[in-house]
Amino acid sequence: MLPPAQLAILAASVVLFVPMGLAGWHLSRTKMLFFSGILFIFLFAAVHVAPYFLSASHLLLASVLFPSPRPYPLLPPSSCLPFLHRISWTRAPDPVWSWDRSAPVHSCGFQCISNRDASILLNGSWILVAGDSQARLLVLALLRLLLDPASLASIEPDLFKRHSDYHIAIADRGIKIDFLWAPYERNITDLLVREIQPVPRYPDVMVLGSGLWHMLHVTNSSHYGESVSRIKEAVFSLHSPVLPHMFWLGLPTLIKSKLNTDEKRERMSNAMLEAYGREVARTKILRQSGGPLVLLDVRLLSQGCGAQCTDDGMHYDGVVYNAALQIMLNALVIESEQRIE
Ligand SMILES: *[C@@H]1O[C@H](CO)[C@@H](O)[C@H](O)[C@H]1NC(C)=O
Ligand SMILES: *[C@@H]1O[C@H](CO)[C@@H](O)[C@H](O)[C@H]1NC(C)=O
Ligand SMILES: *[C@@H]1O[C@H](CO)[C@@H](O)[C@H](O)[C@H]1NC(C)=O
């Protein structure tokens, strides 16, 4: 074990240099302070608890390598991503979700991010969400977390103006949120290739996702796969020194008996939904197949919530998009920690 003086120097350097490294990765000063705060608390605990353990140097090393507020910091943060969707639902009286209690999920220590923590995590960030009405519902979940009910009520009519974009800047936290109406994959590709290219700074977080319109109006899974491949190419053509944190908002479970037109009931079958899902997997756009986008698996989440959570068979209650949002925020925390490693 290292003598206390060297321990102190080690701790001080980590607290000082890790956040400086973070600053190099274009995180805002406040986020830097946030993570350096977490690091400091963790190191403080490690240094004071260490003497009570015989093999304390092992514990200290783990806490330096994986500086996280987790109860059991045994898993490196990157190995927690696959467990983010391990959630369970209770149905009565209203649907409520929570992360399940299996061992790996427990070790990852996922937390429901509060308004305050989200404000710190996202302070100074630009979040761009492009897609269809589901993407709009995710933006609503984000605004519900960040704003008080009164300000939310005043902006909701603008957010839900049919087929339109929506922009908001939350000045006190420097958070900028853009929703871009992009019902077709082609719209997302155009946006990546043309519209956000010349902007001096890229968004910090991007959420992309579409497919319902394609399924209804084109109804051809291999064509959909080709369109999603073009989105992937456009992502790789971004000339950003650091890729934004990127997410793919998956298609929801479809409840045939609730779909509100004959055309929808005929074209938007679960067989088609599966074929569309296979095509997305085949493009390898998703992180789980080595691609750049982390899946927000709305299909799984909406299935967990159940048919009672949808009126029209494809758009779900807020609780489903809230779960997707919390998964996204926890993924952002994991990715920030990974960049520290
Ligand atoms: C966000 O950052 C700004 C400027 O860095 C700071 O003044 C403000 O207090 C921060 N807000 C929160 C909620 O952290
Ligand atoms: C999206 O793409 C479709 C088909 O290419 C096009 O007709 C429509 O104008 C585009 N919408 C937007 C908002 O760019
Ligand atoms: C579906 O799309 C593929 C690829 O674009 C095309 O080759 C095929 O002809 C389409 N199938 C139908 C039935 O239109």
Coordinates of C-alpha atoms and ligand atoms in Angstrom, one line a residue:
M1 CA 0.0 0.0 0.0
L2 CA 1.1 3.5 -0.7
P3 CA 2.1 5.8 2.2
P4 CA -0.6 8.4 3.0
A5 CA 1.4 11.3 1.5
Q6 CA 1.7 9.6 -1.8
L7 CA -2.0 8.7 -1.7
A8 CA -2.8 12.3 -1.1
I9 CA -0.7 13.4 -4.1
L10 CA -2.3 10.7 -6.2
A11 CA -5.8 11.8 -5.2
A12 CA -5.0 15.5 -5.7
S13 CA -3.7 14.8 -9.2
V14 CA -6.7 12.7 -10.2
V15 CA -9.1 15.4 -8.9
L16 CA -7.1 18.1 -10.8
F17 CA -6.1 16.3 -14.0
V18 CA -9.1 14.2 -14.9
P19 CA -11.5 17.2 -15.1
M20 CA -8.8 19.0 -17.1
G21 CA -8.8 16.1 -19.5
L22 CA -12.6 16.4 -19.6
A23 CA -12.3 20.0 -20.5
G24 CA -10.3 18.9 -23.4
W25 CA -13.3 16.9 -24.5
H26 CA -15.4 20.0 -24.8
L27 CA -17.4 19.5 -21.7
S28 CA -18.6 22.7 -20.1
R29 CA -16.9 24.0 -17.0
T30 CA -19.9 23.2 -14.9
K31 CA -20.0 19.6 -16.0
M32 CA -16.3 19.5 -15.2
L33 CA -17.0 20.7 -11.7
F34 CA -19.8 18.2 -11.4
F35 CA -17.7 15.2 -12.3
S36 CA -14.7 16.5 -10.3
G37 CA -17.1 16.8 -7.3
I38 CA -18.1 13.1 -7.8
L39 CA -14.5 12.1 -8.1
F40 CA -13.5 14.1 -5.0
I41 CA -16.2 12.5 -2.9
F42 CA -15.3 9.1 -4.1
L43 CA -11.6 9.5 -3.5
F44 CA -12.2 11.0 -0.1
A45 CA -14.3 7.9 0.8
A46 CA -11.7 5.6 -0.7
V47 CA -8.8 7.2 1.2
H48 CA -10.7 7.1 4.5
V49 CA -12.2 3.6 4.1
A50 CA -9.0 2.0 2.7
P51 CA -7.1 1.6 6.0
Y52 CA -9.9 -0.7 7.3
F53 CA -9.3 -3.2 4.6
L54 CA -6.3 -5.5 4.3
S55 CA -6.1 -5.4 0.6
A56 CA -7.0 -1.8 0.5
S57 CA -4.8 -0.9 -2.4
H58 CA -7.0 -3.0 -4.6
L59 CA -10.1 -1.1 -3.6
L60 CA -8.3 2.2 -4.1
L61 CA -7.2 1.2 -7.6
A62 CA -10.8 0.2 -8.5
S63 CA -12.1 3.5 -7.3
V64 CA -9.5 5.5 -9.2
L65 CA -10.1 3.5 -12.4
F66 CA -13.9 3.6 -12.1
P67 CA -14.7 6.8 -10.3
S68 CA -18.4 6.5 -9.9
P69 CA -21.0 6.9 -7.2
R70 CA -22.1 3.3 -7.6
P71 CA -22.6 1.1 -4.5
Y72 CA -20.5 -1.7 -5.9
P73 CA -18.0 -0.3 -8.4
L74 CA -17.1 -3.7 -9.8
L75 CA -18.1 -3.3 -13.4
P76 CA -16.4 -0.7 -15.6
P77 CA -19.0 1.8 -16.8
S78 CA -18.8 0.6 -20.5
S79 CA -20.0 -2.8 -19.5
C80 CA -23.2 -1.3 -18.0
L81 CA -24.7 -0.1 -21.3
P82 CA -26.2 -3.5 -22.3
F83 CA -28.1 -3.5 -18.9
L84 CA -29.8 -0.1 -19.3
H85 CA -33.0 -1.7 -20.7
R86 CA -33.4 -4.2 -17.9
I87 CA -36.4 -2.6 -16.3
S88 CA -39.6 -4.0 -14.9
W89 CA -43.1 -2.6 -14.8
T90 CA -45.9 -2.7 -12.2
R91 CA -49.3 -2.1 -13.7
A92 CA -51.6 -1.1 -10.9
P93 CA -53.1 1.4 -10.5
D94 CA -50.9 3.3 -13.0
P95 CA -47.9 1.8 -14.8
V96 CA -44.6 2.5 -13.0
W97 CA -41.2 1.3 -14.1
S98 CA -37.9 0.7 -12.3
W99 CA -34.7 -1.0 -13.1
D100 CA -34.8 -4.6 -12.1
R101 CA -32.9 -6.1 -9.2
S102 CA -30.7 -8.6 -10.9
A103 CA -27.0 -8.6 -9.9
P104 CA -25.5 -6.8 -12.9
V105 CA -28.1 -4.1 -13.0
H106 CA -27.6 -3.6 -9.2
S107 CA -23.8 -3.2 -9.7
C108 CA -24.3 -0.6 -12.4
G109 CA -26.4 1.5 -9.9
F110 CA -28.5 3.3 -12.5
Q111 CA -30.3 6.3 -11.0
C112 CA -33.5 8.1 -12.0
I113 CA -32.0 11.5 -12.9
S114 CA -33.7 14.3 -11.1
N115 CA -34.4 17.8 -12.4
R116 CA -31.4 19.1 -10.6
D117 CA -29.0 16.5 -11.8
A118 CA -30.3 16.7 -15.3
S119 CA -29.7 20.5 -15.2
I120 CA -26.1 19.9 -14.1
L121 CA -25.5 17.1 -16.6
L122 CA -26.9 18.9 -19.6
N123 CA -25.8 22.5 -18.6
G124 CA -24.4 24.2 -21.6
S125 CA -25.4 21.4 -24.0
W126 CA -27.1 21.5 -27.3
I127 CA -29.6 18.6 -27.8
L128 CA -30.9 17.9 -31.2
V129 CA -33.8 15.5 -31.7
A130 CA -34.9 14.6 -35.3
G131 CA -37.7 12.3 -36.2
D132 CA -41.5 11.7 -36.1
S133 CA -44.1 12.1 -33.5
Q134 CA -42.4 9.7 -31.2
A135 CA -39.3 11.8 -31.2
R136 CA -41.6 14.8 -30.3
L137 CA -42.9 12.8 -27.3
L138 CA -39.3 12.2 -26.1
V139 CA -38.7 16.0 -26.3
L140 CA -41.8 16.4 -24.2
A141 CA -40.4 14.0 -21.6
L142 CA -37.2 16.0 -21.5
L143 CA -39.0 19.3 -21.1
R144 CA -41.2 17.8 -18.3
L145 CA -38.0 16.9 -16.5
L146 CA -36.3 20.3 -17.0
L147 CA -39.2 22.8 -16.7
D148 CA -41.8 23.5 -14.1
P149 CA -45.4 22.6 -14.9
A150 CA -46.5 26.3 -15.5
S151 CA -43.8 27.0 -18.1
L152 CA -44.4 23.6 -19.7
A153 CA -48.1 24.3 -20.1
S154 CA -47.3 27.6 -21.9
I155 CA -45.0 25.9 -24.5
E156 CA -46.9 22.7 -25.1
P157 CA -49.1 24.1 -27.8
D158 CA -46.1 25.2 -29.8
L159 CA -44.3 21.9 -29.3
F160 CA -47.3 20.0 -30.6
K161 CA -48.0 22.2 -33.6
R162 CA -48.6 19.5 -36.3
H163 CA -45.7 18.7 -38.5
S164 CA -43.5 21.5 -37.4
D165 CA -40.1 22.0 -35.9
Y166 CA -39.7 23.3 -32.3
H167 CA -36.8 25.2 -30.7
I168 CA -36.2 26.2 -27.1
A169 CA -33.3 27.7 -25.2
I170 CA -33.4 27.3 -21.4
A171 CA -31.3 30.3 -20.6
D172 CA -30.5 29.8 -17.0
R173 CA -28.9 26.5 -17.7
G174 CA -27.6 27.2 -21.2
I175 CA -29.5 24.2 -22.6
K176 CA -30.6 24.4 -26.2
I177 CA -33.1 21.9 -27.5
D178 CA -34.1 21.5 -31.2
F179 CA -36.8 19.3 -32.4
L180 CA -36.7 18.8 -36.2
W181 CA -39.7 17.3 -37.8
A182 CA -38.2 14.5 -39.9
P183 CA -40.9 11.8 -40.6
Y184 CA -38.8 10.0 -43.2
E185 CA -35.3 8.6 -43.0
R186 CA -34.5 10.8 -46.0
N187 CA -35.3 13.9 -44.0
I188 CA -32.8 12.8 -41.3
T189 CA -30.1 12.1 -43.9
D190 CA -30.7 15.5 -45.5
L191 CA -30.5 17.2 -42.2
L192 CA -27.2 15.5 -41.3
V193 CA -25.6 16.1 -44.7
R194 CA -26.9 19.7 -45.3
E195 CA -28.3 21.5 -42.4
I196 CA -26.1 20.8 -39.5
Q197 CA -22.8 20.5 -41.4
P198 CA -22.0 24.2 -41.7
V199 CA -22.8 25.1 -38.1
P200 CA -19.6 25.9 -36.2
R201 CA -20.4 23.7 -33.3
Y202 CA -22.1 20.3 -33.4
P203 CA -24.9 19.3 -31.1
D204 CA -23.6 17.5 -27.9
V205 CA -26.4 15.0 -28.0
M206 CA -28.4 13.8 -31.0
V207 CA -31.5 11.5 -31.0
L208 CA -32.6 10.2 -34.4
G209 CA -35.4 7.9 -35.3
S210 CA -38.2 7.4 -37.8
G211 CA -40.0 4.5 -39.5
L212 CA -43.7 4.7 -38.8
W213 CA -44.3 6.9 -41.8
H214 CA -42.2 4.7 -44.0
M215 CA -44.0 1.6 -42.8
L216 CA -47.4 3.2 -43.5
H217 CA -46.6 4.8 -46.9
V218 CA -43.8 2.7 -48.4
T219 CA -44.3 -0.6 -46.5
N220 CA -41.0 -2.1 -47.8
S221 CA -38.5 -3.3 -45.1
S222 CA -35.5 -3.6 -47.5
H223 CA -36.1 -0.1 -48.7
Y224 CA -36.2 1.0 -45.1
G225 CA -32.9 -0.7 -44.4
E226 CA -31.3 1.1 -47.3
S227 CA -32.6 4.4 -46.0
V228 CA -31.2 3.7 -42.6
S229 CA -27.9 2.8 -44.1
R230 CA -27.8 6.2 -45.6
I231 CA -28.4 7.8 -42.2
K232 CA -25.4 5.8 -40.9
E233 CA -23.2 7.1 -43.8
A234 CA -24.3 10.6 -43.1
V235 CA -23.4 10.2 -39.4
F236 CA -19.9 9.1 -40.4
S237 CA -19.5 12.0 -42.7
L238 CA -19.9 14.5 -39.9
H239 CA -16.6 16.4 -39.6
S240 CA -16.7 16.7 -35.8
P241 CA -13.5 16.1 -33.8
V242 CA -15.6 14.3 -31.3
L243 CA -18.8 12.6 -32.4
P244 CA -21.9 13.8 -30.5
H245 CA -23.5 11.3 -28.1
M246 CA -26.0 9.7 -30.4
F247 CA -29.1 7.7 -29.9
W248 CA -31.6 5.8 -32.2
L249 CA -35.2 6.0 -31.1
G250 CA -36.6 2.6 -32.0
L251 CA -40.1 1.9 -33.3
P252 CA -42.9 1.2 -30.8
T253 CA -44.9 -2.0 -30.3
L254 CA -48.0 -1.8 -32.5
I255 CA -51.4 -2.7 -31.1
K256 CA -53.4 -3.7 -34.1
S257 CA -56.9 -3.5 -32.6
K258 CA -56.2 0.2 -31.6
L259 CA -54.8 1.5 -34.9
N260 CA -57.3 4.0 -36.2
T261 CA -57.5 3.4 -39.9
D262 CA -57.9 0.4 -42.2
E263 CA -54.7 1.3 -44.0
K264 CA -52.7 1.3 -40.7
R265 CA -54.2 -2.0 -39.6
E266 CA -53.3 -3.6 -42.9
R267 CA -49.8 -2.2 -43.4
M268 CA -48.5 -1.8 -39.9
S269 CA -48.4 -5.4 -38.7
N270 CA -46.1 -6.8 -36.1
A271 CA -44.6 -9.0 -38.8
M272 CA -43.6 -5.8 -40.6
L273 CA -42.4 -4.3 -37.4
E274 CA -40.1 -7.3 -36.9
A275 CA -38.8 -7.0 -40.5
Y276 CA -38.1 -3.3 -40.0
G277 CA -36.2 -4.1 -36.7
R278 CA -34.1 -6.8 -38.5
E279 CA -33.2 -4.2 -41.2
V280 CA -32.0 -1.7 -38.5
A281 CA -29.9 -4.5 -37.0
R282 CA -28.5 -5.4 -40.4
T283 CA -27.3 -1.8 -41.1
K284 CA -25.1 -2.0 -38.0
I285 CA -25.9 1.6 -37.1
L286 CA -26.5 0.6 -33.5
R287 CA -23.8 0.4 -30.8
Q288 CA -24.8 -3.2 -30.0
S289 CA -23.5 -4.2 -33.5
G290 CA -20.5 -1.9 -33.4
G291 CA -22.2 1.3 -34.7
P292 CA -22.3 4.8 -33.3
L293 CA -25.9 5.0 -32.1
V294 CA -27.2 3.7 -28.7
L295 CA -30.7 2.2 -29.1
L296 CA -33.5 3.6 -27.0
D297 CA -35.7 0.5 -27.4
V298 CA -39.2 1.9 -27.4
R299 CA -40.5 -1.4 -28.6
L300 CA -39.4 -3.1 -25.5
L301 CA -40.5 -0.3 -23.2
S302 CA -43.9 0.1 -24.8
Q303 CA -44.4 -3.7 -24.6
G304 CA -43.6 -3.5 -20.9
C305 CA -46.1 -0.8 -20.3
G306 CA -48.7 -2.7 -22.3
A307 CA -51.7 -2.0 -24.5
Q308 CA -53.3 0.1 -21.7
C309 CA -50.6 2.7 -22.3
T310 CA -51.7 3.6 -25.8
D311 CA -54.9 5.0 -27.3
D312 CA -54.0 4.8 -31.0
G313 CA -51.9 1.7 -30.9
M314 CA -48.6 3.5 -31.7
H315 CA -48.2 6.5 -29.5
Y316 CA -47.7 5.7 -25.8
D317 CA -48.3 7.5 -22.5
G318 CA -45.6 9.8 -21.1
V319 CA -44.3 7.1 -18.8
V320 CA -42.8 5.1 -21.7
Y321 CA -40.9 8.1 -23.1
N322 CA -39.8 9.0 -19.6
A323 CA -38.3 5.5 -19.3
A324 CA -36.5 6.1 -22.7
L325 CA -35.3 9.5 -21.5
Q326 CA -33.9 8.1 -18.2
I327 CA -32.1 5.4 -20.1
M328 CA -30.6 8.0 -22.4
L329 CA -29.5 10.2 -19.4
N330 CA -27.9 7.2 -17.7
A331 CA -26.1 6.3 -20.9
L332 CA -24.8 9.9 -21.0
V333 CA -23.5 9.5 -17.5
I334 CA -21.8 6.2 -18.5
E335 CA -20.3 7.7 -21.6
S336 CA -18.9 10.7 -19.6
E337 CA -17.3 8.3 -17.2
Q338 CA -15.9 6.3 -20.0
R339 CA -14.2 9.4 -21.4
I340 CA -12.6 9.9 -18.0
E341 CA -11.2 6.3 -18.1
Ligands
LIG1 C1 -25.1 26.3 -15.6 O1 -23.9 26.9 -16.1 C2 -23.9 28.3 -15.9 C3 -22.6 28.9 -16.6 O2 -21.6 28.0 -16.6 C4 -24.0 28.7 -14.4 O3 -24.0 30.1 -14.2 C5 -25.2 28.1 -13.8 O4 -25.3 28.3 -12.5 C6 -25.3 26.6 -14.2 N1 -26.6 26.1 -13.8 C7 -26.8 24.9 -13.2 C8 -28.2 24.5 -12.8 O5 -25.8 24.2 -12.9
LIG2 C1 -39.2 14.7 -45.9 O1 -39.0 13.9 -47.0 C2 -40.2 13.8 -47.8 C3 -39.9 12.7 -48.9 O2 -38.6 12.8 -49.4 C4 -40.5 15.1 -48.5 O3 -41.6 15.0 -49.3 C5 -40.7 16.1 -47.3 O4 -40.9 17.4 -47.9 C6 -39.6 16.1 -46.3 N1 -40.0 16.9 -45.2 C7 -39.2 17.7 -44.5 C8 -39.8 18.4 -43.3 O5 -38.1 18.0 -45.0
LIG3 C1 -38.6 -2.9 -52.0 O1 -37.4 -2.1 -52.0 C2 -36.3 -2.7 -52.7 C3 -35.1 -1.9 -52.4 O2 -35.3 -0.5 -52.7 C4 -36.7 -2.8 -54.1 O3 -35.6 -3.4 -54.8 C5 -38.0 -3.7 -54.2 O4 -38.4 -3.7 -55.6 C6 -39.1 -3.1 -53.4 N1 -40.2 -4.0 -53.3 C7 -41.4 -3.7 -53.7 C8 -42.5 -4.8 -53.6 O5 -41.7 -2.6 -54.1

